[in-house]
XYZ file of C-alpha atoms in Angstrom:
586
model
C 167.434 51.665 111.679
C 169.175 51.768 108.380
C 167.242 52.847 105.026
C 167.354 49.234 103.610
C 166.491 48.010 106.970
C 162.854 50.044 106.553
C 162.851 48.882 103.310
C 162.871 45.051 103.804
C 160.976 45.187 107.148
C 157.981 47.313 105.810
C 157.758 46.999 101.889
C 159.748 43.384 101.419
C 162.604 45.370 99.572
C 166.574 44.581 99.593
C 167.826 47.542 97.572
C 166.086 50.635 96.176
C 164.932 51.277 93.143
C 166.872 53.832 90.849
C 166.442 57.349 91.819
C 164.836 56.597 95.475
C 167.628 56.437 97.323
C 169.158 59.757 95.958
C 166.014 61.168 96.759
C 165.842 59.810 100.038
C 169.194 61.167 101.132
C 168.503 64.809 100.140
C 165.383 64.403 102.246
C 167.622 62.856 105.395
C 169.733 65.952 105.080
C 167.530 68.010 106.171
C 167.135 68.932 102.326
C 163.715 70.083 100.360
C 163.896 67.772 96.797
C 161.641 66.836 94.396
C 161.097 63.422 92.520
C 160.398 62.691 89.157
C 159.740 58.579 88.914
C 157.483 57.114 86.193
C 154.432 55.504 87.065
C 154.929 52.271 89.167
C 158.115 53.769 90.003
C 157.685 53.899 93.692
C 157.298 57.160 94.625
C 155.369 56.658 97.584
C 158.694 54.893 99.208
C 160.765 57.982 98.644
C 158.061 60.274 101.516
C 157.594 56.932 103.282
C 160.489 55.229 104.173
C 162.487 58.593 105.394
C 159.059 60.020 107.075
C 159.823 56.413 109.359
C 163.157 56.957 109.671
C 162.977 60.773 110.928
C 160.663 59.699 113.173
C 157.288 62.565 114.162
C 154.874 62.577 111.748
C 154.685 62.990 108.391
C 152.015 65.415 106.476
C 151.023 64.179 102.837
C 149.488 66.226 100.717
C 147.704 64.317 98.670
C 145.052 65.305 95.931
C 142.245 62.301 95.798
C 139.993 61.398 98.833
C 140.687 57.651 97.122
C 144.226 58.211 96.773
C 144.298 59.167 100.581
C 142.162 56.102 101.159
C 144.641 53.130 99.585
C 147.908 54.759 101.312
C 146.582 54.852 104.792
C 144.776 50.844 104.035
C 148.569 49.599 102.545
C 150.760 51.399 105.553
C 148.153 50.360 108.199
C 148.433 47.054 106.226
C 152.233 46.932 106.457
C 151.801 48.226 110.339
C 152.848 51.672 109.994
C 150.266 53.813 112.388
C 148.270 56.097 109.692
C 145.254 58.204 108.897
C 143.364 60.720 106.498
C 141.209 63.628 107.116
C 138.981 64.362 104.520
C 135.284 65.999 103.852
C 133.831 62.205 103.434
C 134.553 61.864 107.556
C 131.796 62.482 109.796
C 132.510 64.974 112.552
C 133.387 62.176 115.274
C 135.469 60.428 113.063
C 137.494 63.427 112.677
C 137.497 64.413 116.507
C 138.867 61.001 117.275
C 141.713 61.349 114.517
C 142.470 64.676 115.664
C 142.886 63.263 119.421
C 144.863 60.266 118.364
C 147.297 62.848 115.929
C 148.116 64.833 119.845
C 148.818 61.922 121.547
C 151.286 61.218 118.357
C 149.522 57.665 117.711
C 150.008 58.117 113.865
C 153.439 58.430 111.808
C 151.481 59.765 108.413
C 148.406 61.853 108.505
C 146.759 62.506 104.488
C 145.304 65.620 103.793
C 143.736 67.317 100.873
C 144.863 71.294 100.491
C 141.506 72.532 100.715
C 141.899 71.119 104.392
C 144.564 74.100 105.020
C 141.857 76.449 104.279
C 140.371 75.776 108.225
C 141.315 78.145 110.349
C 141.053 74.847 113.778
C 143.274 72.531 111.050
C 145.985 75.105 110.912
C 146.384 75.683 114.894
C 146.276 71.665 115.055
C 149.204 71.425 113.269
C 150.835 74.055 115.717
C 150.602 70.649 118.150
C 151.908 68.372 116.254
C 155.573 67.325 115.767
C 155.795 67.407 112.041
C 159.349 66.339 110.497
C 158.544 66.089 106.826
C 156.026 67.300 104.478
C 155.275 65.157 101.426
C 153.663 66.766 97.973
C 151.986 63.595 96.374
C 151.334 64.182 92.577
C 153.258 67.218 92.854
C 152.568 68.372 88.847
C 149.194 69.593 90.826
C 151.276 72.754 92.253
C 152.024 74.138 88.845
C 150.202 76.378 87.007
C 151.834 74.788 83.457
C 150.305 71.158 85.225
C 147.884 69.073 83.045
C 146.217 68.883 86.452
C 146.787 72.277 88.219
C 145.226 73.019 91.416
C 144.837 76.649 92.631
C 144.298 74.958 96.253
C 147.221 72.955 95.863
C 149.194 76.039 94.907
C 147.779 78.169 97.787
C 148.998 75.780 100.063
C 152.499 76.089 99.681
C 153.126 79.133 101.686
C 151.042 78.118 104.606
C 152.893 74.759 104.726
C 156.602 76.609 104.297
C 155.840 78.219 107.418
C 156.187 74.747 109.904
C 159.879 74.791 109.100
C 160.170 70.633 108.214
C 161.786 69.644 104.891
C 159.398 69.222 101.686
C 159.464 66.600 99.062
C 157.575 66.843 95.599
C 157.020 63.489 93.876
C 155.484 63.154 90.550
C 155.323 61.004 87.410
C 154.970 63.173 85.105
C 157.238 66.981 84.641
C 157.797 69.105 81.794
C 160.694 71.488 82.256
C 158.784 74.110 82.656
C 156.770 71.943 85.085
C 159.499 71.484 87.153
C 161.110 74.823 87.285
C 157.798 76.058 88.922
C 157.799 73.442 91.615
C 161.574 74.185 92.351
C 160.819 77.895 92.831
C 157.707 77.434 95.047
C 159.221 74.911 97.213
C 162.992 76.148 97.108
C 164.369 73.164 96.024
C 167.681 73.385 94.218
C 169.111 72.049 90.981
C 170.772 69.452 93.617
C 168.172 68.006 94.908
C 166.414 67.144 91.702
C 165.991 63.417 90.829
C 164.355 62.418 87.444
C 164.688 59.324 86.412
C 163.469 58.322 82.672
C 160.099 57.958 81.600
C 161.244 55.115 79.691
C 158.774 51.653 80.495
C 160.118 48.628 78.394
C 156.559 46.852 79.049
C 154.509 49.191 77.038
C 153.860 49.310 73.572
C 152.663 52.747 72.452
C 150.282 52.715 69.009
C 148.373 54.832 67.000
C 145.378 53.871 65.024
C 143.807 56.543 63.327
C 141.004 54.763 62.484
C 137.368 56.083 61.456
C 135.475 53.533 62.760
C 136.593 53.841 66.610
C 133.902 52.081 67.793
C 134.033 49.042 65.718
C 137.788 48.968 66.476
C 137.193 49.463 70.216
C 134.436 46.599 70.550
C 136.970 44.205 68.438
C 139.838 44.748 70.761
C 137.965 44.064 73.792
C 136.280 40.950 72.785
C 139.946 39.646 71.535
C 141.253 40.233 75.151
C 138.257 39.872 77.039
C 140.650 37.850 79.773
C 142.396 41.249 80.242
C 141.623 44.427 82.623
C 141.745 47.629 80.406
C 140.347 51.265 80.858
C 138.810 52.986 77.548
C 139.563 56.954 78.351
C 136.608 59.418 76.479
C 136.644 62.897 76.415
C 132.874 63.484 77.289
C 130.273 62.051 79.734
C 128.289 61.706 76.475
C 130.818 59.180 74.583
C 131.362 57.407 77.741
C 127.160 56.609 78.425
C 127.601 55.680 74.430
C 130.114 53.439 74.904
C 128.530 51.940 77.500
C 125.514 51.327 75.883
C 127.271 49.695 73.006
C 129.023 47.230 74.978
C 125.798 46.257 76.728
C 124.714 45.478 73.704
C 127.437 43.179 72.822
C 127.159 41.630 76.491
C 130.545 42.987 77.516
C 131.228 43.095 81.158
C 131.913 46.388 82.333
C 131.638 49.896 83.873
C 131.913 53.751 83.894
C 133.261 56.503 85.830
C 132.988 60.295 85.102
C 132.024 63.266 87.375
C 128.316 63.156 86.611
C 128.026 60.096 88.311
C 126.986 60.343 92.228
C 130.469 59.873 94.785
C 128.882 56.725 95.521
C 128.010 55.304 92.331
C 131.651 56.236 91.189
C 132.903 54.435 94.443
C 130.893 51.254 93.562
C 132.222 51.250 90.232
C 136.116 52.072 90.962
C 135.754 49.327 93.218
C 134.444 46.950 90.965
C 137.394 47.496 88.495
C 140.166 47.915 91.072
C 138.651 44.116 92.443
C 138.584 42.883 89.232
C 134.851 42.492 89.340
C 134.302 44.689 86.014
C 137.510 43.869 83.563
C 136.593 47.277 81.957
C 136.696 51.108 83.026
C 135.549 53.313 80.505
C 135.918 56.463 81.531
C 136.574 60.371 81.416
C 139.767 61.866 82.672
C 138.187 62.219 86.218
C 139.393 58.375 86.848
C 142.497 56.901 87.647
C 144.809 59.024 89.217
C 146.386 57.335 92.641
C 144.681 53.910 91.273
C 146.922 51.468 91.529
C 145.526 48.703 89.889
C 148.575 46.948 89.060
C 147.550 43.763 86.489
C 145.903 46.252 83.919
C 146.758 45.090 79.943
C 145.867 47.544 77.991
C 145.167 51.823 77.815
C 142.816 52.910 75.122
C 142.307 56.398 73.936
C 139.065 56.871 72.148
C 139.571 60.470 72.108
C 142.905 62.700 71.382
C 143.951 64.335 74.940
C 144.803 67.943 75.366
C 148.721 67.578 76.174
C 150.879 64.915 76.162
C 151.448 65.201 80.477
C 147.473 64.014 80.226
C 148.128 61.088 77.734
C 151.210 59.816 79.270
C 150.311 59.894 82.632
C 146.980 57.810 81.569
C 148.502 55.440 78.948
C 151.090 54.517 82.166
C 148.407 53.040 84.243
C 148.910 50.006 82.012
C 151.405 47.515 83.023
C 152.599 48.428 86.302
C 152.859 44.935 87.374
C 156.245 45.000 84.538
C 154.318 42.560 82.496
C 153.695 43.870 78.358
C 150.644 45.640 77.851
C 149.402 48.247 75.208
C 148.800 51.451 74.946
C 146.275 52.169 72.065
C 145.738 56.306 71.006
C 142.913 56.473 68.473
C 142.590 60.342 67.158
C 140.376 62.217 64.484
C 140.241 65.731 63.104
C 137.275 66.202 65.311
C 138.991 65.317 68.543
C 141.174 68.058 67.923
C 138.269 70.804 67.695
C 137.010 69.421 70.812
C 139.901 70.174 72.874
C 140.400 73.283 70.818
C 136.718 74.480 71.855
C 137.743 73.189 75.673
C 140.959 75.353 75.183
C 139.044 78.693 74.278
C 137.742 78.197 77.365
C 139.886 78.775 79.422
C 139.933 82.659 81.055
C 143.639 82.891 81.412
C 145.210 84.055 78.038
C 149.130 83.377 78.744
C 147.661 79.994 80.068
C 145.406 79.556 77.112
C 148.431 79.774 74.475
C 150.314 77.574 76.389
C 147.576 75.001 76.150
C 147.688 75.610 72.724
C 151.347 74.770 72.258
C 150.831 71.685 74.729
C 147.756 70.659 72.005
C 150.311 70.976 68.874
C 152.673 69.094 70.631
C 150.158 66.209 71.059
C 148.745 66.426 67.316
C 152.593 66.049 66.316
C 152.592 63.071 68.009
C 150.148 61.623 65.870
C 152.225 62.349 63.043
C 155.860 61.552 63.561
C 157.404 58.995 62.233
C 160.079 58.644 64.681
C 159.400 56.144 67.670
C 156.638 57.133 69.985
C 158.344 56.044 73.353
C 161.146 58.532 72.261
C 158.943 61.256 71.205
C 157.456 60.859 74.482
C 160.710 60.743 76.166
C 162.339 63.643 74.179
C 159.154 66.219 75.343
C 159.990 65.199 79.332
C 163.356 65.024 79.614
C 164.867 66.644 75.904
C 168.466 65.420 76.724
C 168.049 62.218 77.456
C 170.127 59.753 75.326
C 167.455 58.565 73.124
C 167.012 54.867 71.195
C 164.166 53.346 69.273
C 162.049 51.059 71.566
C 161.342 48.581 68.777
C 157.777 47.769 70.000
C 155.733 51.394 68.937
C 153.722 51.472 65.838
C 156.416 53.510 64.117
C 158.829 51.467 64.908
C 157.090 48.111 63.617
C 156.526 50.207 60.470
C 159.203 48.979 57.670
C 161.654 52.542 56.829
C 161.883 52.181 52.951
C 164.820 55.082 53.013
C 168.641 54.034 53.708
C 169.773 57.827 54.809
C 173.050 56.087 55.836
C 174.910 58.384 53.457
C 173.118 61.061 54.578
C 173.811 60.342 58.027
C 177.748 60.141 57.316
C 177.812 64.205 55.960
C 175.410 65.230 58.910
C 177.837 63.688 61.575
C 181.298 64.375 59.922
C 180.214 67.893 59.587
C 178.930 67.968 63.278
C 182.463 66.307 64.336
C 184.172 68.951 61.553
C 182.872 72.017 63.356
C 184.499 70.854 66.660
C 182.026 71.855 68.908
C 177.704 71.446 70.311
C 176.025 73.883 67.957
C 172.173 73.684 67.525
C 170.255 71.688 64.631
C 169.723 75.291 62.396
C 173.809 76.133 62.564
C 174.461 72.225 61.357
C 171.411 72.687 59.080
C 172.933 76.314 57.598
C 176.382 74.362 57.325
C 175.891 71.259 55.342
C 173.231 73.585 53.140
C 175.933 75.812 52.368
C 174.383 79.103 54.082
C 176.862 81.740 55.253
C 177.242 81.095 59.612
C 181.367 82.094 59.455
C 184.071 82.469 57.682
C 185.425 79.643 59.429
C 182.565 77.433 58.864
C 182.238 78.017 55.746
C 185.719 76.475 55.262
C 185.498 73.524 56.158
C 185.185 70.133 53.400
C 181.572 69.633 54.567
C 180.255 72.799 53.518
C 177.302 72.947 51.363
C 177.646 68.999 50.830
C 173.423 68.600 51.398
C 172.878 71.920 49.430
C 170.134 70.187 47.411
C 168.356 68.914 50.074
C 165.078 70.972 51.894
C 165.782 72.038 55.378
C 162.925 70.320 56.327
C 163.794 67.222 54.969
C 167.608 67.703 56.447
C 165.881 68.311 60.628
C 164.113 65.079 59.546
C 167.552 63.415 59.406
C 168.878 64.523 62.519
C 165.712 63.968 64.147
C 166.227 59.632 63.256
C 170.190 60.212 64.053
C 168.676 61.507 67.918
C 165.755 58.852 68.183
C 168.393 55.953 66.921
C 171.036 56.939 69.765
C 173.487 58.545 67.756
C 173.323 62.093 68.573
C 172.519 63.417 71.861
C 170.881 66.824 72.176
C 171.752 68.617 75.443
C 170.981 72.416 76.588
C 169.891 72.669 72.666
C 173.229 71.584 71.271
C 174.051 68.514 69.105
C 176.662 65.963 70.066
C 177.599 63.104 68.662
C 177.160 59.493 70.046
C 180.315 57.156 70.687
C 177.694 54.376 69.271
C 178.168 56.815 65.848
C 181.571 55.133 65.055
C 179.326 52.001 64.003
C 177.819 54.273 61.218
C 181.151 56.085 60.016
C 183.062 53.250 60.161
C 181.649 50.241 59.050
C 178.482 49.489 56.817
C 175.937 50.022 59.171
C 172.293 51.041 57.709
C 170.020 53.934 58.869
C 166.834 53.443 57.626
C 163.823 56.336 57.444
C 160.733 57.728 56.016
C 162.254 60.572 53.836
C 161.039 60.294 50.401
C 163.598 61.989 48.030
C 161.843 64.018 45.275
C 162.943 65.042 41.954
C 161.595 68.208 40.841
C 161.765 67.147 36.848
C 159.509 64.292 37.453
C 155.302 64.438 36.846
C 153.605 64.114 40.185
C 149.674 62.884 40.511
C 148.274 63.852 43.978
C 145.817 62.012 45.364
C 143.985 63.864 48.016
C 142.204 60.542 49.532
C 143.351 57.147 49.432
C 141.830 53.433 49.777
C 138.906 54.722 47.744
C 136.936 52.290 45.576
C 136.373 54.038 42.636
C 132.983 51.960 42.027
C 131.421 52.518 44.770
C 131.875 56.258 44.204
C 130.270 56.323 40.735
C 127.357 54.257 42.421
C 127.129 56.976 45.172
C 127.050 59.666 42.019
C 123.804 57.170 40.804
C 121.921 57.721 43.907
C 122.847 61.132 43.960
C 121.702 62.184 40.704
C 118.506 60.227 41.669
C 117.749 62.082 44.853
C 118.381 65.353 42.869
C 115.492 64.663 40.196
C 113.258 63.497 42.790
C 113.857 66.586 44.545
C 114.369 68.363 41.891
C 117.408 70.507 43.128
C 121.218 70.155 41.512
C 122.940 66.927 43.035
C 125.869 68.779 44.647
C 123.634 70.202 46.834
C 122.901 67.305 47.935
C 126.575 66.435 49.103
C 129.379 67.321 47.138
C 131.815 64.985 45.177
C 134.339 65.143 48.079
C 131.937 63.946 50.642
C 130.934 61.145 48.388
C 134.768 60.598 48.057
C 134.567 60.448 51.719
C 131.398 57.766 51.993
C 133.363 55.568 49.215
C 136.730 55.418 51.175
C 135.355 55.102 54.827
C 132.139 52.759 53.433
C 129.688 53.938 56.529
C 126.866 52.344 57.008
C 124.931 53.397 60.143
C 123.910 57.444 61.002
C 125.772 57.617 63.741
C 129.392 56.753 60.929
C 127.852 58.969 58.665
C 127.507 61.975 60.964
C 131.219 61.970 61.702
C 132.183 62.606 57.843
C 132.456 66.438 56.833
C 129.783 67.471 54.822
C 126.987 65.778 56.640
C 124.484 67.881 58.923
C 121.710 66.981 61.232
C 119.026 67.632 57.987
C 120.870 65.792 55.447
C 122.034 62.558 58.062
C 117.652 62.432 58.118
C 116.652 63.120 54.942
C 119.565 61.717 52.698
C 121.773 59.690 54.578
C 119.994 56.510 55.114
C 119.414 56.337 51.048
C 123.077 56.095 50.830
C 123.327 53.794 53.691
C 121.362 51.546 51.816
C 123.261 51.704 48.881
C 126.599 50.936 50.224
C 125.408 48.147 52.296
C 124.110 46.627 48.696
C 126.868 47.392 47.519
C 129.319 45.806 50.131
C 127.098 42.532 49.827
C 127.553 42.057 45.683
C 131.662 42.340 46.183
């Protein structure tokens, strides 16, 4: 039976999607490859459909008993013979499986890696005719994996030894990410397919909002037609999220590991069957879910690594249709994962979960279009073009670099060939590279501008499409004729500073100015009653704080620097009351 055949007569398919069949092939010749699809990209199809075609069976190692659970119920569904083996089963369940797998009743058996570890498991598989071996949610192998698995990793040797092809899917691969799972599994450059991370239904924003909760309980009760999961770093936030929307009579449920394996069954359930609209929920939820109708992602916390982010943000939407993706972050989300980070008893790993954190705190900064930023970490030389539909992208660019971008790209086209951003940067700022560089008519033609502010130029020329940057090297863009040639406008953030002019800096802003001298008031009247000096009490930048973010319960207050457990007791709610009165009279 042809591929497209299996594809139509099991999954209701007439032509692959992009990178399956590619991936599909390499497996059909006999070739080890690995798969990098986004979510909802089909992944499963690229192990399935040649594991039916090659006929035997099929191992899948997969990492989630539930995972396990809703491939067996959708191929048994579609009626392709398969089964699991997992530590749920009861010891006649698995007898009977391992019966039915010798009499070669099944075409797919699921395992988890710890399964490999039994010594009976291992001489089963001696008995069984085994023609492929399928890696689901490969990033697990890798040691530089968001979600590394030592089991997963351990497994790989035992499994090399049964002699059947191996294929690695994932959604989500850094380069380094990848490299490792090429080298454990011996899977060439070749017989690597990555297709872009790039979804056109999701709409990636940042809110940086103080009041999270407010924001969170707002956004839910606008879309309360909608399925959406609400990710939390800790058990703690998630029970106090809960409670919150109990309060507010919003339908909905939790999941995190200090739940029982039943209560967290009940409750996946419950969301997957649309039951509960709303998961909110620790990182130990959602992977292998594939709930496809959900509308929206939020992030009350900042995640350790983009891999983590992206791969949870892309549960939204997999049905095609728009939904959101909402990242809310705060300076204290970033000691968090820095205190989970120090953690960690590996050093090499430890600094590279460092770099992975700055990388995600950059994020919330740029000012270049998230789905590109996101894009440009996975896959760096991928042509690159602003999605229109991100936060930053919705946010008006008050600077036309056009000019700018004119020198940067005649000098890249000037110096005839790729070099890297710093030898443009050196160029066009008139720093010695050559002799021969140094001659050429572009030379020193952005000398006044910072370096800084010059990477910030070529970073918009990459995320608009008009340079490319590939093994590290800049090229330029056919679509860059529209700029050099014609009146085309490049808009950006860069603010051009004159170094004559007066400058005021304002290290807060949105502050109301009377509420802060009413704060000093109270402040100077707690210090005579207690007869201590008032910036004891809290200092003039806290107060800043209180007048700008305008708390007014303990649990807002505690989150501002400057406030302790003593003073949220003894002083806080004096200043609660005084900014409530104070909201009410403007």
């Amino acid at each position: 039976m042809k591929l497209e055949d299996i594809l139509q007569k099991y999954y209701g398919y007439e032509t692959f999607r992009e990178g399956q069949k590619e991936l599909i092939e390499h497996v059909m010749n006999n070739q080890s490859a690995l798969g990098i699809l986004p979510t909802g990209g089909g992944k499963s199809i690229c192990y399935q459909v040649p594991g039916i075609a090659r006929g035997g069976l099929t191992l899948v190692i997969s990492p989630l008993i539930s995972l396990m659970k809703d491939q067996v119920d959708t191929l048994s569904a579609a009626g392709i013979p398969a089964a699991y083996l997992n530590s749920q089963q009861k010891a006649a369940e698995v007898r009977a499986v391992e019966s039915d797998l010798k009499k070669g009743a099944y075409q797919f058996l699921y395992v988890a890696p710890e399964r490999f570890e039994q010594n009976n498991f291992r001489y089963l598989l001696t008995q069984l005719d085994i023609r492929l071996i399928a890696f689901d949610e490969a990033h697990c192998i890798s040691k530089w994996g968001h979600d590394f698995r030592p089991s997963y990793r351990q497994v790989v040797s035992r499994v090399m030894t049964i002699g059947a092809p191996c294929i690695a899917v994932t959604a989500t691969a850094t380069v380094d990410v990848r490299k490792d799972i090429q080298e454990l599994l011996y899977i060439s450059d070749d017989c690597v397919v990555e297709t872009s991370i790039k979804r056109d239904n999701l709409d990636f924003k940042i809110d940086p909002t103080f009041q999270k909760d407010k924001m969170v309980r707002r956004y839910v009760k606008e879309h309360m037609k909608d399925s959406g999961i609400i990710y939390a770093t800790t058990r703690k936030q998630v029970e106090a999220l809960s409670e919150q929307f109990t309060d507010q009579n919003i339908s909905h449920t939790i999941y995190h590991a200090g739940l029982s394996s039943e209560v967290r069954e009940q409750n996946q359930t419950a969301f997957v069957n649309d039951n509960s609209p709303v998961m909110i929920a620790t990182n130990a939820f959602g992977m292998g879910i594939d709930k496809s109708n959900v509308r929206y992602v939020i992030h009350y916390n900042l995640p350790q690594d983009l891999e983590s982010y992206y791969q949870e943000a892309g549960r939204a939407g997999r049905d095609g249709l728009q939904s959101e993706c909402i990242l809310l972050y705060s300076e204290q989300d970033i000691r968090l994962q820095q205190f989970f980070i120090g953690n960690t008893p590996d050093e090499v790993i430890q600094e590279r979960k460092k770099e992975k954190l700055e990388k995600m705190v950059q994020y919330t900064k740029t000012t270049q279009c998230l789905q590109g930023t996101l894009i440009n970490y996975f896959n760096p030389e991928e042509h690159l073009e602003p999605c229109g539909r991100c936060t930053n992208c919705l946010m008006e660019a008050k600077y036309d670099m056009s000019v700018e971008a004119k020198k940067l790209m005649s000098c890249l086209i000037r110096i005839k060939t790729p070099v890297s951003r710093g030898i443009l940067t050196k160029v066009i700022r008139g720093e010695q590279v050559s002799q021969e560089m140094s001659q050429l008519s572009t030379f020193g033609l952005m000398k006044d501008y910072e370096t800084k502010d010059i990477h910030g130029f070529i970073d918009t020329l990459l995320f608009n499409g008009y340079l490319d940057e590939i093994d590290g090297k800049l090229h330029v863009h056919p679509s860059a004729k529209d700029v050099l040639m014609s009146d085309v406008k490049i808009m950006t953030h860069y603010h051009p500073v004159s170094y004559n002019e007066r400058v005021t800096i304002h290290t807060l802003v949105n502050v109301d100015e009377d509420l802060f001298e009413h704060l000093k008031k109270v402040r100077k009247e707690l210090s005579v009653e207690m007869n201590v000096p008032p910036f004891t009490i809290f200092s003039d930048r806290t107060l800043t704080l209180f007048a700008q973010k305008q708390p007014t319960t303990k649990q807002e207050m505690f989150h501002i620097e400057g406030v302790g457990s003593y003073k949220l007791k003894h002083y806080c709610p004096r200043f609660i009351e005084a900014i409530k009165s104070y909201q009410s009279t403007v």
